[in-house]
Short mmCIF file of C-alpha atoms and ligand atoms in Angstrom, two decimals:
data_model
loop_
_atom_site.label_atom_id
_atom_site.label_comp_id
_atom_site.label_asym_id
_atom_site.label_seq_id
_atom_site.Cartn_x
_atom_site.Cartn_y
_atom_site.Cartn_z
CA MET C 1 0.00 0.39 -0.12
CA ASN C 2 1.05 3.45 -0.50
CA LEU C 3 1.49 5.40 2.37
CA PHE C 4 1.50 8.87 0.87
CA GLU C 5 -1.89 8.05 -1.01
CA PRO C 6 -3.65 11.14 -0.16
CA LEU C 7 -7.36 9.92 0.77
CA LYS C 8 -8.02 6.08 1.27
CA SER C 9 -11.22 4.81 -0.57
CA LYS C 10 -11.64 2.83 2.72
CA GLY C 11 -13.72 5.95 4.00
CA GLU C 12 -15.04 7.08 1.23
CA ASP C 13 -18.30 4.64 1.24
CA LYS C 14 -18.74 6.78 4.97
CA LYS C 15 -18.85 10.07 3.33
CA ASN C 16 -22.51 10.97 3.84
CA ASP C 17 -22.94 8.82 7.20
CA ASN C 18 -22.13 11.51 9.34
CA GLU C 19 -24.66 14.46 8.60
CA ASN C 20 -23.75 16.53 11.86
CA VAL C 21 -23.69 20.35 11.25
CA VAL C 22 -20.46 21.50 11.88
CA ALA C 23 -20.62 24.06 14.89
CA GLU C 24 -17.08 24.90 14.28
CA HIS C 25 -13.84 24.92 12.18
CA VAL C 26 -10.28 25.02 13.61
CA LYS C 27 -6.86 24.81 11.78
CA VAL C 28 -5.90 22.11 14.51
CA LEU C 29 -7.80 19.81 16.51
CA ILE C 30 -6.01 17.57 19.01
CA ILE C 31 -7.71 14.78 20.43
CA GLY C 32 -6.35 13.21 23.64
CA SER C 33 -4.63 14.82 26.69
CA GLY C 34 -1.45 12.73 27.54
CA PRO C 35 2.46 13.69 27.01
CA ALA C 36 1.76 13.63 23.11
CA GLY C 37 -1.43 15.64 22.91
CA TYR C 38 -0.39 18.21 25.29
CA THR C 39 3.57 18.71 23.63
CA ALA C 40 1.89 18.79 20.38
CA ALA C 41 -0.69 21.79 21.44
CA ILE C 42 2.67 23.51 23.06
CA TYR C 43 4.07 23.38 19.70
CA ALA C 44 1.08 23.76 17.29
CA ALA C 45 0.40 27.14 19.54
CA ARG C 46 4.01 28.64 19.15
CA ALA C 47 3.58 28.12 15.71
CA ASN C 48 0.41 30.15 15.30
CA LEU C 49 -2.19 27.55 14.61
CA ASN C 50 -4.40 28.15 17.67
CA PRO C 51 -5.20 24.48 18.16
CA VAL C 52 -7.90 23.19 19.98
CA LEU C 53 -7.48 20.00 22.21
CA TYR C 54 -10.02 17.98 23.72
CA GLU C 55 -8.81 16.05 26.99
CA GLY C 56 -10.76 13.31 26.62
CA LEU C 57 -12.64 10.83 29.64
CA GLN C 58 -9.25 10.99 31.48
CA PRO C 59 -7.88 14.40 31.36
CA GLY C 60 -4.14 14.26 31.78
CA GLY C 61 -4.22 10.38 30.48
CA GLN C 62 -2.42 7.56 31.85
CA LEU C 63 -0.17 9.10 33.52
CA THR C 64 -2.49 10.78 35.95
CA THR C 65 -2.91 7.25 37.69
CA THR C 66 0.64 6.74 38.27
CA THR C 67 2.46 8.31 41.47
CA GLU C 68 6.11 9.19 40.72
CA VAL C 69 7.36 9.71 37.50
CA ASP C 70 11.43 9.46 38.13
CA ASN C 71 12.28 9.19 34.43
CA PHE C 72 11.16 12.34 32.55
CA PRO C 73 13.85 14.67 31.31
CA GLY C 74 13.70 17.86 33.75
CA TYR C 75 12.66 16.62 36.71
CA PRO C 76 15.84 15.94 38.84
CA GLU C 77 13.93 15.19 41.92
CA GLY C 78 11.06 12.94 40.26
CA VAL C 79 7.36 14.23 39.92
CA THR C 80 3.94 13.14 40.37
CA GLY C 81 1.92 11.71 37.12
CA PRO C 82 -1.01 14.27 37.86
CA ALA C 83 1.49 17.24 38.57
CA MET C 84 3.63 16.45 35.19
CA MET C 85 0.50 16.55 33.36
CA GLU C 86 -0.69 19.82 34.84
CA ASP C 87 2.89 21.38 34.10
CA LEU C 88 2.50 19.97 30.61
CA LYS C 89 -1.38 21.60 30.20
CA LYS C 90 0.04 25.05 31.70
CA GLN C 91 2.45 25.17 29.22
CA ALA C 92 0.33 24.56 26.38
CA GLU C 93 -2.29 26.97 27.56
CA ARG C 94 0.55 29.41 27.46
CA PHE C 95 1.17 29.85 24.35
CA GLY C 96 -2.77 30.20 23.48
CA SER C 97 -3.84 25.99 23.14
CA GLN C 98 -7.84 25.92 24.03
CA ILE C 99 -7.71 23.26 26.26
CA ARG C 100 -11.11 21.70 26.87
CA PHE C 101 -13.22 18.80 28.20
CA GLY C 102 -15.09 16.66 26.14
CA MET C 103 -14.58 13.04 24.18
CA ALA C 104 -14.30 12.61 20.80
CA THR C 105 -17.16 10.26 19.91
CA SER C 106 -17.21 9.79 16.00
CA ALA C 107 -15.08 10.91 13.42
CA ASP C 108 -15.58 11.61 9.28
CA LEU C 109 -12.29 11.71 7.54
CA SER C 110 -14.01 10.64 4.06
CA GLN C 111 -13.23 14.40 3.02
CA LYS C 112 -11.70 17.58 4.02
CA PRO C 113 -11.67 19.28 5.93
CA TYR C 114 -12.13 16.53 8.55
CA LYS C 115 -14.76 16.34 11.30
CA VAL C 116 -15.04 14.74 14.76
CA THR C 117 -18.00 14.89 16.84
CA ILE C 118 -17.46 15.50 20.33
CA ASP C 119 -19.89 13.98 23.18
CA GLY C 120 -22.20 12.96 20.57
CA GLU C 121 -23.14 16.52 19.80
CA LYS C 122 -20.91 19.22 18.65
CA THR C 123 -19.00 18.32 15.31
CA ILE C 124 -15.64 20.34 14.70
CA SER C 125 -14.33 20.45 11.42
CA ALA C 126 -10.40 20.89 11.14
CA ASP C 127 -7.74 21.28 8.65
CA ALA C 128 -5.18 18.88 10.17
CA LEU C 129 -6.04 16.48 12.80
CA ILE C 130 -3.72 15.25 15.18
CA ILE C 131 -4.81 11.83 17.29
CA ALA C 132 -3.19 11.39 20.57
CA THR C 133 -5.73 9.44 22.13
CA GLY C 134 -3.58 6.50 23.66
CA ALA C 135 -4.22 3.62 24.92
CA THR C 136 -6.14 1.90 27.92
CA ALA C 137 -5.40 -1.23 30.03
CA LYS C 138 -7.17 -4.28 29.30
CA TYR C 139 -9.02 -6.34 32.04
CA LEU C 140 -10.16 -9.82 31.92
CA GLY C 141 -13.74 -9.21 31.84
CA LEU C 142 -14.86 -10.97 34.63
CA GLU C 143 -17.57 -9.93 36.85
CA SER C 144 -15.95 -9.97 40.41
CA GLU C 145 -12.94 -8.17 38.72
CA GLU C 146 -15.05 -5.22 38.00
CA LYS C 147 -16.74 -5.51 41.44
CA TYR C 148 -13.35 -5.07 43.06
CA LYS C 149 -11.84 -2.49 41.16
CA GLY C 150 -10.78 0.12 43.35
CA GLN C 151 -10.75 -2.36 46.04
CA GLY C 152 -7.95 -5.00 45.49
CA VAL C 153 -8.12 -4.75 41.66
CA SER C 154 -5.86 -2.53 39.47
CA ALA C 155 -4.04 -2.43 36.58
CA CYS C 156 -1.25 -0.02 37.87
CA ALA C 157 1.43 -1.56 40.05
CA THR C 158 3.31 1.73 40.56
CA CYS C 159 0.10 3.46 41.12
CA ASP C 160 -1.54 1.41 44.07
CA GLY C 161 1.39 -1.30 45.37
CA PHE C 162 2.29 0.87 48.06
CA PHE C 163 -1.55 0.23 49.56
CA TYR C 164 -0.43 -3.72 49.71
CA LYS C 165 2.89 -3.37 51.73
CA GLY C 166 3.93 -6.42 53.91
CA GLN C 167 1.01 -8.32 51.79
CA SER C 168 0.61 -10.74 49.19
CA VAL C 169 -0.52 -10.07 45.90
CA ALA C 170 -0.93 -11.71 42.41
CA VAL C 171 -0.27 -10.51 38.96
CA VAL C 172 -2.00 -11.47 35.99
CA GLY C 173 0.01 -11.65 32.68
CA GLY C 174 3.19 -13.02 31.42
CA GLY C 175 4.40 -10.51 28.96
CA ASP C 176 7.16 -7.63 30.15
CA THR C 177 4.45 -5.51 32.04
CA ALA C 178 3.22 -8.43 33.74
CA CYS C 179 7.13 -8.90 34.93
CA GLU C 180 7.97 -5.45 35.71
CA GLU C 181 4.77 -4.92 37.61
CA ALA C 182 5.86 -8.31 39.37
CA THR C 183 9.58 -7.09 40.42
CA TYR C 184 8.27 -3.79 41.49
CA LEU C 185 5.65 -5.35 43.87
CA SER C 186 8.13 -7.86 45.42
CA GLY C 187 9.82 -4.89 46.90
CA ILE C 188 6.86 -3.83 48.65
CA CYS C 189 5.08 -6.72 49.31
CA LYS C 190 5.44 -10.35 51.20
CA LYS C 191 4.99 -12.19 48.28
CA VAL C 192 4.00 -12.06 44.75
CA TYR C 193 2.06 -14.90 42.69
CA MET C 194 2.42 -14.50 38.88
CA ILE C 195 -0.47 -16.23 37.36
CA VAL C 196 0.27 -16.96 33.74
CA ARG C 197 -2.03 -18.77 31.09
CA LYS C 198 1.11 -20.57 29.09
CA PRO C 199 3.75 -22.79 30.35
CA TYR C 200 6.31 -20.05 29.33
CA LEU C 201 6.26 -16.18 29.89
CA ARG C 202 6.41 -14.20 26.73
CA ALA C 203 8.17 -11.33 28.05
CA SER C 204 11.87 -10.66 27.42
CA LYS C 205 14.55 -12.84 28.72
CA ALA C 206 15.87 -10.30 30.89
CA MET C 207 12.64 -9.45 32.39
CA GLN C 208 12.46 -13.49 32.85
CA ASP C 209 15.72 -13.73 34.58
CA ARG C 210 14.79 -10.80 37.39
CA VAL C 211 11.26 -12.94 37.77
CA ASP C 212 13.43 -16.10 37.97
CA SER C 213 15.92 -14.54 40.32
CA ASN C 214 13.69 -13.18 42.99
CA GLU C 215 12.61 -15.50 45.49
CA ASN C 216 9.73 -13.42 46.51
CA ILE C 217 7.86 -14.27 43.27
CA GLU C 218 6.26 -17.32 42.20
CA VAL C 219 5.09 -17.95 38.85
CA LEU C 220 1.70 -20.29 38.51
CA TYR C 221 2.27 -21.37 35.31
CA GLU C 222 -0.57 -22.85 32.63
CA HIS C 223 -3.12 -21.32 35.81
CA THR C 224 -6.10 -18.98 34.40
CA THR C 225 -8.38 -16.73 36.90
CA LYS C 226 -11.88 -17.99 37.70
CA GLU C 227 -12.53 -15.83 40.23
CA ILE C 228 -11.71 -12.75 42.56
CA VAL C 229 -13.14 -13.36 45.84
CA GLY C 230 -13.31 -10.69 49.04
CA ASP C 231 -15.72 -9.04 51.41
CA MET C 232 -16.67 -5.84 52.24
CA SER C 233 -13.16 -5.04 52.83
CA GLY C 234 -11.99 -5.72 49.62
CA VAL C 235 -10.24 -8.74 47.81
CA ASN C 236 -9.39 -11.60 50.07
CA GLY C 237 -8.35 -14.10 47.68
CA VAL C 238 -8.42 -15.49 43.70
CA VAL C 239 -9.42 -18.72 42.61
CA LEU C 240 -7.78 -20.31 39.76
CA THR C 241 -7.99 -23.31 37.52
CA ASN C 242 -4.67 -24.92 36.87
CA SER C 243 -3.84 -27.17 34.04
CA LYS C 244 -5.55 -30.25 35.14
CA ASN C 245 -8.81 -28.19 35.27
CA GLU C 246 -8.50 -28.26 39.50
CA GLU C 247 -9.41 -25.05 41.27
CA VAL C 248 -6.75 -23.34 43.08
CA LYS C 249 -7.15 -20.66 45.90
CA ILE C 250 -4.69 -18.31 46.34
CA ASP C 251 -4.59 -15.64 49.48
CA VAL C 252 -3.79 -12.49 48.05
CA THR C 253 -5.54 -8.87 49.14
CA GLY C 254 -4.47 -7.33 45.66
CA PHE C 255 -4.84 -8.54 42.13
CA PHE C 256 -3.00 -6.56 39.57
CA VAL C 257 -3.72 -7.16 35.55
CA ALA C 258 -1.08 -6.58 33.47
CA ILE C 259 -2.35 -8.20 29.89
CA GLY C 260 -1.70 -5.35 27.90
CA HIS C 261 -3.27 -2.31 26.36
CA LYS C 262 -5.73 -1.40 24.11
CA PRO C 263 -5.23 1.58 21.74
CA ASN C 264 -8.16 4.25 21.78
CA SER C 265 -8.32 4.00 17.83
CA ASP C 266 -12.04 2.73 17.35
CA ILE C 267 -13.36 5.93 16.07
CA PHE C 268 -11.10 6.04 13.48
CA LYS C 269 -10.83 2.15 12.34
CA ASP C 270 -12.91 3.03 9.23
CA TYR C 271 -10.55 5.51 7.64
CA LEU C 272 -6.97 4.58 9.06
CA ASP C 273 -4.82 1.67 8.82
CA LEU C 274 -4.25 -0.07 11.87
CA ASP C 275 -2.32 -3.02 13.03
CA GLU C 276 -3.75 -6.50 13.70
CA THR C 277 -4.05 -5.00 17.67
CA GLY C 278 -5.90 -1.61 16.57
CA TYR C 279 -2.53 0.72 16.64
CA ILE C 280 -2.79 3.27 13.87
CA LYS C 281 -0.23 2.81 11.35
CA THR C 282 2.28 5.41 10.85
CA ILE C 283 4.68 5.90 8.32
CA PRO C 284 8.21 4.59 9.67
CA GLY C 285 9.73 7.48 11.64
CA THR C 286 6.62 9.80 11.22
CA PRO C 287 3.44 10.48 12.72
CA LYS C 288 1.63 10.47 9.14
CA THR C 289 -1.17 8.19 8.67
CA ASN C 290 -2.90 6.75 5.61
CA ILE C 291 -4.75 9.97 5.14
CA GLU C 292 -2.60 13.48 4.52
CA GLY C 293 -3.21 15.87 7.27
CA VAL C 294 -4.33 13.42 9.97
CA PHE C 295 -1.57 12.50 12.07
CA ALA C 296 -0.97 10.00 15.11
CA CYS C 297 1.15 10.18 17.94
CA GLY C 298 1.80 8.43 21.71
CA ASP C 299 0.44 5.50 22.55
CA VAL C 300 -2.13 5.14 20.32
CA GLN C 301 0.63 4.43 17.53
CA ASP C 302 3.31 2.75 19.71
CA LYS C 303 3.21 -0.40 21.07
CA HIS C 304 7.05 -0.61 21.98
CA TYR C 305 8.07 2.27 23.83
CA ARG C 306 5.29 3.51 25.40
CA GLN C 307 6.90 6.38 27.48
CA ALA C 308 5.90 9.73 28.70
CA VAL C 309 8.88 11.15 27.06
CA THR C 310 8.32 9.46 23.45
CA ALA C 311 5.05 10.20 23.49
CA ALA C 312 6.20 13.76 23.77
CA GLY C 313 8.28 13.28 21.08
CA THR C 314 5.75 12.01 18.96
CA GLY C 315 3.49 14.90 19.73
CA CYS C 316 6.23 17.29 18.56
CA MET C 317 6.65 15.56 15.13
CA ALA C 318 2.80 15.46 14.78
CA ALA C 319 2.52 19.45 15.22
CA LEU C 320 5.54 19.88 13.03
CA ASP C 321 4.60 17.62 10.10
CA ALA C 322 0.92 19.32 10.60
CA GLU C 323 2.45 22.73 10.44
CA ARG C 324 4.41 21.63 7.23
CA TYR C 325 0.97 20.53 5.85
CA LEU C 326 -0.97 23.56 6.37
CA GLY C 327 1.71 25.82 4.91
CA THR C 328 1.72 24.03 2.05
CA ARG C 329 -1.40 24.03 1.06
CA VAL C 330 -4.30 26.22 0.01
CA PHE C 331 -7.82 25.84 1.93
P1 NDP U 1 1.90 -8.59 25.76
O1 NDP U 1 1.06 -8.22 24.70
O2 NDP U 1 3.15 -8.40 25.58
O3 NDP U 1 1.59 -9.54 27.21
C1 NDP U 1 0.47 -9.70 27.34
C2 NDP U 1 0.49 -10.71 28.76
O4 NDP U 1 -0.76 -11.12 28.88
C3 NDP U 1 1.03 -12.42 27.68
O5 NDP U 1 1.64 -13.13 28.70
C4 NDP U 1 -0.43 -12.88 27.46
O6 NDP U 1 -0.54 -14.32 27.66
C5 NDP U 1 -1.12 -12.61 29.09
N1 NDP U 1 -2.33 -12.19 28.94
C6 NDP U 1 -3.48 -11.46 27.85
N2 NDP U 1 -4.85 -11.71 27.68
C7 NDP U 1 -5.03 -12.44 28.75
C8 NDP U 1 -5.83 -13.19 29.84
N3 NDP U 1 -7.10 -12.54 29.04
N4 NDP U 1 -6.30 -13.97 30.43
C9 NDP U 1 -4.26 -14.43 30.72
N5 NDP U 1 -3.66 -13.50 30.53
C10 NDP U 1 -3.34 -12.85 29.39
O7 NDP U 1 1.59 -7.04 26.69
P2 NDP U 1 2.89 -6.04 27.77
O8 NDP U 1 1.67 -5.36 28.22
O9 NDP U 1 3.52 -7.04 28.58
O10 NDP U 1 3.52 -5.82 26.76
C11 NDP U 1 3.54 -4.95 25.60
C12 NDP U 1 4.67 -4.38 24.96
O11 NDP U 1 5.50 -3.36 25.90
C13 NDP U 1 5.44 -5.23 24.52
O12 NDP U 1 5.96 -5.20 23.41
C14 NDP U 1 6.99 -5.23 25.55
O13 NDP U 1 7.54 -5.78 25.20
C15 NDP U 1 6.71 -3.83 25.60
N6 NDP U 1 6.97 -3.34 27.08
C16 NDP U 1 8.41 -3.36 27.29
C17 NDP U 1 8.82 -2.97 28.66
C18 NDP U 1 10.32 -2.85 29.08
O14 NDP U 1 10.71 -3.00 28.00
N7 NDP U 1 10.54 -2.22 29.93
C19 NDP U 1 7.99 -2.83 29.88
C20 NDP U 1 6.84 -3.13 29.57
C21 NDP U 1 6.00 -3.36 28.15
P3 NDP U 1 -0.12 -15.18 25.84
O15 NDP U 1 1.49 -14.91 26.06
O16 NDP U 1 -0.70 -16.46 26.30
O17 NDP U 1 -0.71 -14.31 25.04
#
């Protein structure tokens, strides 16, 4: 496929689906408020493109669920996730970005200007669109998991691990994230069980070695989670099924889900090329999608690095490419 092809035929048949009246037109519309979205806003605002950014359901993105961020350059003493996102937001506003609360609920990228509907109500058209919608942690989908979310069930060890100091916890998943979370928790908790559905870990060798050499971590291979059990005060155990189909119960007060992330790309899937797991495909080394003038940055297009600093970097690239695109086009 030629990624430089100006407009994809994929979306052509959708042309007349979105009959919303356009309430506002902007030069640059940014969807998403993680490090990628805010950085794109900083650069676009400084280039006088008057960007409008919609924050989405979780203003500040995934980092607002993190406690300390120690690896973002420029904070020698570390910073909390929410504080860092507030700094990025203020910096974007300082140069005139309009940051608005609202969630993009549908999009029509079949023709220019591109249209995005916010909260199912207001449709905005834009000459250039920057998608920075990030990714969301996946859950197993068990009823008991839903019941105990925030009361023992979490998808972020660095956010919630502290609450389980000296206790026993479980981490489900066998990838790098699960190994990282288990290793992190092993420094806080009495015992960490890893619940892995296959007879092996999917994580990198280095991560596996860290888990294997950690006396606090016990890996339960070929086990799946049947149910999370608890009472009014929260989780107190997990019922597992082993390879012989026998039920096993482990006594834990925390249950950490680390089975991957889902990119928030659903509303664009009729128009943009996505990979098999839903990540938006970009031309390698750029934030350009298969539609000219539509850019993707941050975790919605990156399943490998997924760091605040790399997201910010691609946000910067998206704004610079949007500026170039707008500068070379007559609207
Ligand atoms: P992965 O997709 O790599 O791993 C997901 C894990 O969860 C797999 O073990 C998978 O099992 C398991 N899983 C998925 N669904 C279920 C389910 N329903 N029930 C039980 N288990 C399930 O996701 P990660 O988040 O770990 O990693 C994503 C990417 O980020 C990878 O490329 C990884 O290398 C990278 N990463 C790198 C890090 C680093 O280098 N420091 C840190 C964290 C992530 P199965 O194997 O059976 O499919």
